[in-house]
mmCIF file of C-alpha atoms in Angstrom:
data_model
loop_
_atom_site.group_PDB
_atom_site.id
_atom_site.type_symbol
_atom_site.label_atom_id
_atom_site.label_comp_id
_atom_site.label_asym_id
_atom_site.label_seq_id
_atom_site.Cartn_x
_atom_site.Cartn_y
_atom_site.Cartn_z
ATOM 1 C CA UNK A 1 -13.455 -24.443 0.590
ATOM 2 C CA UNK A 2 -14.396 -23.590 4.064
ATOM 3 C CA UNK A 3 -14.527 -19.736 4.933
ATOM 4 C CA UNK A 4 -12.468 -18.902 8.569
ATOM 5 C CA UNK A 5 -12.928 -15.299 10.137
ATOM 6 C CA UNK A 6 -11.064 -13.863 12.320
ATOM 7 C CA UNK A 7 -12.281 -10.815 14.159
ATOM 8 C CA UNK A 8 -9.471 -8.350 15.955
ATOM 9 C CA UNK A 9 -11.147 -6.772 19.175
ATOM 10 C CA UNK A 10 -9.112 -3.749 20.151
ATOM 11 C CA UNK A 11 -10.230 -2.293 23.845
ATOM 12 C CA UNK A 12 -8.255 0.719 23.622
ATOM 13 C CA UNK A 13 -9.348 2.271 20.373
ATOM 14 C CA UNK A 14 -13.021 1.899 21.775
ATOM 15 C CA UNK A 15 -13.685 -1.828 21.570
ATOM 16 C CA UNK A 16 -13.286 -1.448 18.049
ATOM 17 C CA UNK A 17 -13.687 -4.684 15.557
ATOM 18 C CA UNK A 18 -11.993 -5.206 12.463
ATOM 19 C CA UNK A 19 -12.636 -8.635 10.280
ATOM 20 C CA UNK A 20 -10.730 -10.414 7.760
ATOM 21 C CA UNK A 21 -11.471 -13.828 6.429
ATOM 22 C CA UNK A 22 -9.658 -16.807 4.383
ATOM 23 C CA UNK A 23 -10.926 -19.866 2.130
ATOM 24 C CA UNK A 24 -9.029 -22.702 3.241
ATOM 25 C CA UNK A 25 -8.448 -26.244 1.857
ATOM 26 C CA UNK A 26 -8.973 -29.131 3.433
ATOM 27 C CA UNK A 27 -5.039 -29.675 3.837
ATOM 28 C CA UNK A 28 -4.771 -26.406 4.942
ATOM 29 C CA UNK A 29 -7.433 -26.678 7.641
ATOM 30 C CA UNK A 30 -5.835 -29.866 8.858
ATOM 31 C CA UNK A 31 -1.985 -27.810 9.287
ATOM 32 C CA UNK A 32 -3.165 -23.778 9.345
ATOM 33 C CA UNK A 33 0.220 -22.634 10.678
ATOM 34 C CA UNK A 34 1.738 -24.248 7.559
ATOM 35 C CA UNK A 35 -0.782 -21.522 5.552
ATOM 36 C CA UNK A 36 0.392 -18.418 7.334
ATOM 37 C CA UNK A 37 4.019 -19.945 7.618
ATOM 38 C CA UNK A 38 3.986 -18.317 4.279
ATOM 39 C CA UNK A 39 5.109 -14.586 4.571
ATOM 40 C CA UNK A 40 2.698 -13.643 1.992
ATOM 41 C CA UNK A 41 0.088 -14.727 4.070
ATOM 42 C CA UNK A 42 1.253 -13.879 6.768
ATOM 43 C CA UNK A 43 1.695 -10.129 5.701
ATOM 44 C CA UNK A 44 -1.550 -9.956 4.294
ATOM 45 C CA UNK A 45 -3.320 -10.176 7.243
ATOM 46 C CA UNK A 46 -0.761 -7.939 9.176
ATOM 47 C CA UNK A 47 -1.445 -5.498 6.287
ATOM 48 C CA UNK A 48 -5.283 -5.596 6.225
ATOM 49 C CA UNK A 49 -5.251 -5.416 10.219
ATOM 50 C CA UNK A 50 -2.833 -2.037 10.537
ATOM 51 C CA UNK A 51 -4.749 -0.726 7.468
ATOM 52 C CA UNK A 52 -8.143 -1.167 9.175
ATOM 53 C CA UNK A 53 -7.316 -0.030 12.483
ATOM 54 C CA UNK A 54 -4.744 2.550 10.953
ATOM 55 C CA UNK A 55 -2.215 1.112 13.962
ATOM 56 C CA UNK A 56 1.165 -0.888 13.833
ATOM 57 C CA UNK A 57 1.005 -4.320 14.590
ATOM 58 C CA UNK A 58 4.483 -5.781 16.167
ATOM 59 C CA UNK A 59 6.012 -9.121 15.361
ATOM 60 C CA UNK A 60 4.961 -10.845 18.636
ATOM 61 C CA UNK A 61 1.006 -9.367 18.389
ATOM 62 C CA UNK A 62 0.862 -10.980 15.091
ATOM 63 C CA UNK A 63 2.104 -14.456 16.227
ATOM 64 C CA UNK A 64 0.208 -14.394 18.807
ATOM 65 C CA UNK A 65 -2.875 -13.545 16.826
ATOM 66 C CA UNK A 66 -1.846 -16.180 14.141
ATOM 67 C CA UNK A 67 -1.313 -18.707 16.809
ATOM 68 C CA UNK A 68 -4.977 -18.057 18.782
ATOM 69 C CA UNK A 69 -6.564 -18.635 15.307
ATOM 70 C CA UNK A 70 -4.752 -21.496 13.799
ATOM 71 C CA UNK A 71 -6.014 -23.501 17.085
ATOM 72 C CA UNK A 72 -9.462 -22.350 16.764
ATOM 73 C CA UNK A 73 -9.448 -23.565 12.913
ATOM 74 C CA UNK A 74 -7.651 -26.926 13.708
ATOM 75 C CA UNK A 75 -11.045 -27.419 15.853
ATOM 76 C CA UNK A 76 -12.615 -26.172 13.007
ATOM 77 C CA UNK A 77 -14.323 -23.173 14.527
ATOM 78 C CA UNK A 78 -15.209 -20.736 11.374
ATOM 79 C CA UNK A 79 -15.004 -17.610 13.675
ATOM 80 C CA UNK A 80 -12.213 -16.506 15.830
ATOM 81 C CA UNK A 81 -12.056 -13.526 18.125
ATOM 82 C CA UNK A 82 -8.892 -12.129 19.488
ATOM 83 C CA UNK A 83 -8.416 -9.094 21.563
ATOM 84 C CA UNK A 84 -5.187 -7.268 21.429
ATOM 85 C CA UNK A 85 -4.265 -3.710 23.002
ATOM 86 C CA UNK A 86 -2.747 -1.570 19.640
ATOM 87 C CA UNK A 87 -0.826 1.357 21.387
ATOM 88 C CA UNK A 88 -2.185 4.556 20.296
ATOM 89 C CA UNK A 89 0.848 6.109 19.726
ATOM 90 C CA UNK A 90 2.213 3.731 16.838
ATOM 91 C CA UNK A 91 -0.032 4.788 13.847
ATOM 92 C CA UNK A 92 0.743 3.789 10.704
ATOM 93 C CA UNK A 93 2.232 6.258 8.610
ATOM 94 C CA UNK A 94 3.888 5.477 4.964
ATOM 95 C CA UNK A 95 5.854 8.873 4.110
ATOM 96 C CA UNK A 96 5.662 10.563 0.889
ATOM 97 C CA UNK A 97 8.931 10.991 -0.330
ATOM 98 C CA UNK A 98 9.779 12.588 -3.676
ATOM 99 C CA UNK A 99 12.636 12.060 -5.443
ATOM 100 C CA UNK A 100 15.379 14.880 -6.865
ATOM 101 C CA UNK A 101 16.109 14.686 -10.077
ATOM 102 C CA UNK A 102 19.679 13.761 -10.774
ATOM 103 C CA UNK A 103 20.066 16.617 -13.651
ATOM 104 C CA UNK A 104 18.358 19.577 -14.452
ATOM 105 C CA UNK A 105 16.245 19.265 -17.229
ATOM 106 C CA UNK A 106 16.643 20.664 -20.847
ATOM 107 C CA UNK A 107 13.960 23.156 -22.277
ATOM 108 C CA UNK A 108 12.612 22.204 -25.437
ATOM 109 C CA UNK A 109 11.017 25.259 -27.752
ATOM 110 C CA UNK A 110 7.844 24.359 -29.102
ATOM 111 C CA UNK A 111 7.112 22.764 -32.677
ATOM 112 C CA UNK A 112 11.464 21.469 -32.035
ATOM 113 C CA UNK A 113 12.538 17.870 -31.484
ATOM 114 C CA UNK A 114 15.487 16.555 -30.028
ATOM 115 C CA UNK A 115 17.502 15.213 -33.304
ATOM 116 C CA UNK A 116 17.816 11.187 -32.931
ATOM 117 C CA UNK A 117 21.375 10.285 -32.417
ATOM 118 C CA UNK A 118 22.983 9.652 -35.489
ATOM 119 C CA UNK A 119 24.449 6.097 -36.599
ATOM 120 C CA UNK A 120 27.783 6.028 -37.739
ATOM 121 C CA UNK A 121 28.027 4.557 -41.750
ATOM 122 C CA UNK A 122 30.703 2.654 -42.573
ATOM 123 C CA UNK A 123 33.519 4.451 -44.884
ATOM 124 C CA UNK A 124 33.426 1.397 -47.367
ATOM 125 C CA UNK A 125 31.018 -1.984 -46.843
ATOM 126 C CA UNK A 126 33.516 -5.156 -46.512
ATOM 127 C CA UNK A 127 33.054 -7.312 -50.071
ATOM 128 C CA UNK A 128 30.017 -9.834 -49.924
ATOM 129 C CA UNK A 129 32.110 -13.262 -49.925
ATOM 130 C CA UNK A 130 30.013 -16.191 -51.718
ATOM 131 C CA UNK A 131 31.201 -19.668 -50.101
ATOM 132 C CA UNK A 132 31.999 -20.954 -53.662
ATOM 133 C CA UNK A 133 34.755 -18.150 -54.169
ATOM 134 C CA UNK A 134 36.572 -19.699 -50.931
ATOM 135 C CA UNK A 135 39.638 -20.853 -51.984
ATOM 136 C CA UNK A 136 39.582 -24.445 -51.729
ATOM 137 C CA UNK A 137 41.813 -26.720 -49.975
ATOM 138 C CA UNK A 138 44.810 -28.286 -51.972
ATOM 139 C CA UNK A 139 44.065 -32.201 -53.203
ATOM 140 C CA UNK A 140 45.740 -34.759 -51.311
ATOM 141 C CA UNK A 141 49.286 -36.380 -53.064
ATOM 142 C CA UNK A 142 49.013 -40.197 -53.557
ATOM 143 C CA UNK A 143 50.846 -41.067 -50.498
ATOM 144 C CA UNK A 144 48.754 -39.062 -48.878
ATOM 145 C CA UNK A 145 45.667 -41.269 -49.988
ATOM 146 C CA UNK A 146 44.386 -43.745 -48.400
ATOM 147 C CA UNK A 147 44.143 -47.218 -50.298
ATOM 148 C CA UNK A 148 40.063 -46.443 -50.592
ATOM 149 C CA UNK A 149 40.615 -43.337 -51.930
ATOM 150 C CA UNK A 150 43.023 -44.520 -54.344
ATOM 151 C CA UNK A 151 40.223 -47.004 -55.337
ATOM 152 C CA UNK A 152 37.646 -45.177 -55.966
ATOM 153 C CA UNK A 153 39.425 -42.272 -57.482
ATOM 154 C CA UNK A 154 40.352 -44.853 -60.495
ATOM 155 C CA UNK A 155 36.807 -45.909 -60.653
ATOM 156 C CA UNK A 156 35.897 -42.581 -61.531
ATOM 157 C CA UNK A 157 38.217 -41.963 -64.436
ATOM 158 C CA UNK A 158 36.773 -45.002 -65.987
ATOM 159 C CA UNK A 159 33.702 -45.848 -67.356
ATOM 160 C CA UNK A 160 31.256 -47.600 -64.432
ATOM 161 C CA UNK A 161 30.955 -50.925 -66.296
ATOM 162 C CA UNK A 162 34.699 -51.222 -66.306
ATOM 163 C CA UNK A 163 36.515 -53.470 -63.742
ATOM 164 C CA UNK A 164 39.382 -51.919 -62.916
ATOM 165 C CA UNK A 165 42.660 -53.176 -61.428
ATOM 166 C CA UNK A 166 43.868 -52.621 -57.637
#
């Protein structure tokens, strides 16, 4: 995979240059905007330029950046340069926040523990029901029988040798 550079030129911070580079398959040097049409991608480099240069770069800096390089790569040129102007006065800043605590906290005396809460036990445990002590459902009356049934009920009674008579 094919290694593509780009280099950020900024002339008001001193003609300062920052680099950042990407592998690229050969599907992916055939359609680059389709790479960096991904956001993580496309973030990445936004990320690694404003951390470098410790500067904000806006929506339509980064397009145009993205756009200057996926042409260079499409004529597969490994190393693009691209000048922007980063305002001074737009510096990257991520504030530390800290977070209140919702409730005060409890003191704990040394050498104590917090007792674990405490399961409630049942008064008295339900009886264990076995399947066999299920009370059964009643037999079927002979009209309720099919003819089958009634067939091979008699069959049973009698010994297994036996013809028996429908």
């Amino acid at each position: 995979m094919p290694e593509y550079t780009l280099v950020v030129k900024i002339p008001n911070a001193g003609n300062k240059e920052i680099s950042y580079s990407v592998n690229l398959t050969v599907a992916e040097t055939r359609y680059p905007e389709d790479y960096f049409a991904i956001e993580d991608h496309k973030s990445c480099l936004r990320e690694s330029i404003q951390t470098k240069t410790v500067r904000q770069v806006s929506d339509i800096q980064l397009k145009r950046i993205i756009y200057e390089w996926t042409e260079d790569i499409k004529q597969n040129l490994r190393r693009t340069t691209v000048t922007v102007d980063l305002p001074t006065g737009t510096f990257v800043t991520s504030p530390i926040t800290t977070a209140e605590p919702t409730s005060t906290p409890t003191q704990i005396q040394s050498n104590t523990f917090p007792a674990p809460p405490s399961k409630p036990f049942p008064a008295s445990k339900p009886p264990l029901r076995h399947p066999s002590s299920e009370s059964t459902p009643a037999k079927p009356t002979a009209e309720e029988k099919s003819g089958t049934e009634i067939i091979i009920e008699k069959r049973r009674k009698g010994n297994k040798f036996d013809d028996f008579d429908s």
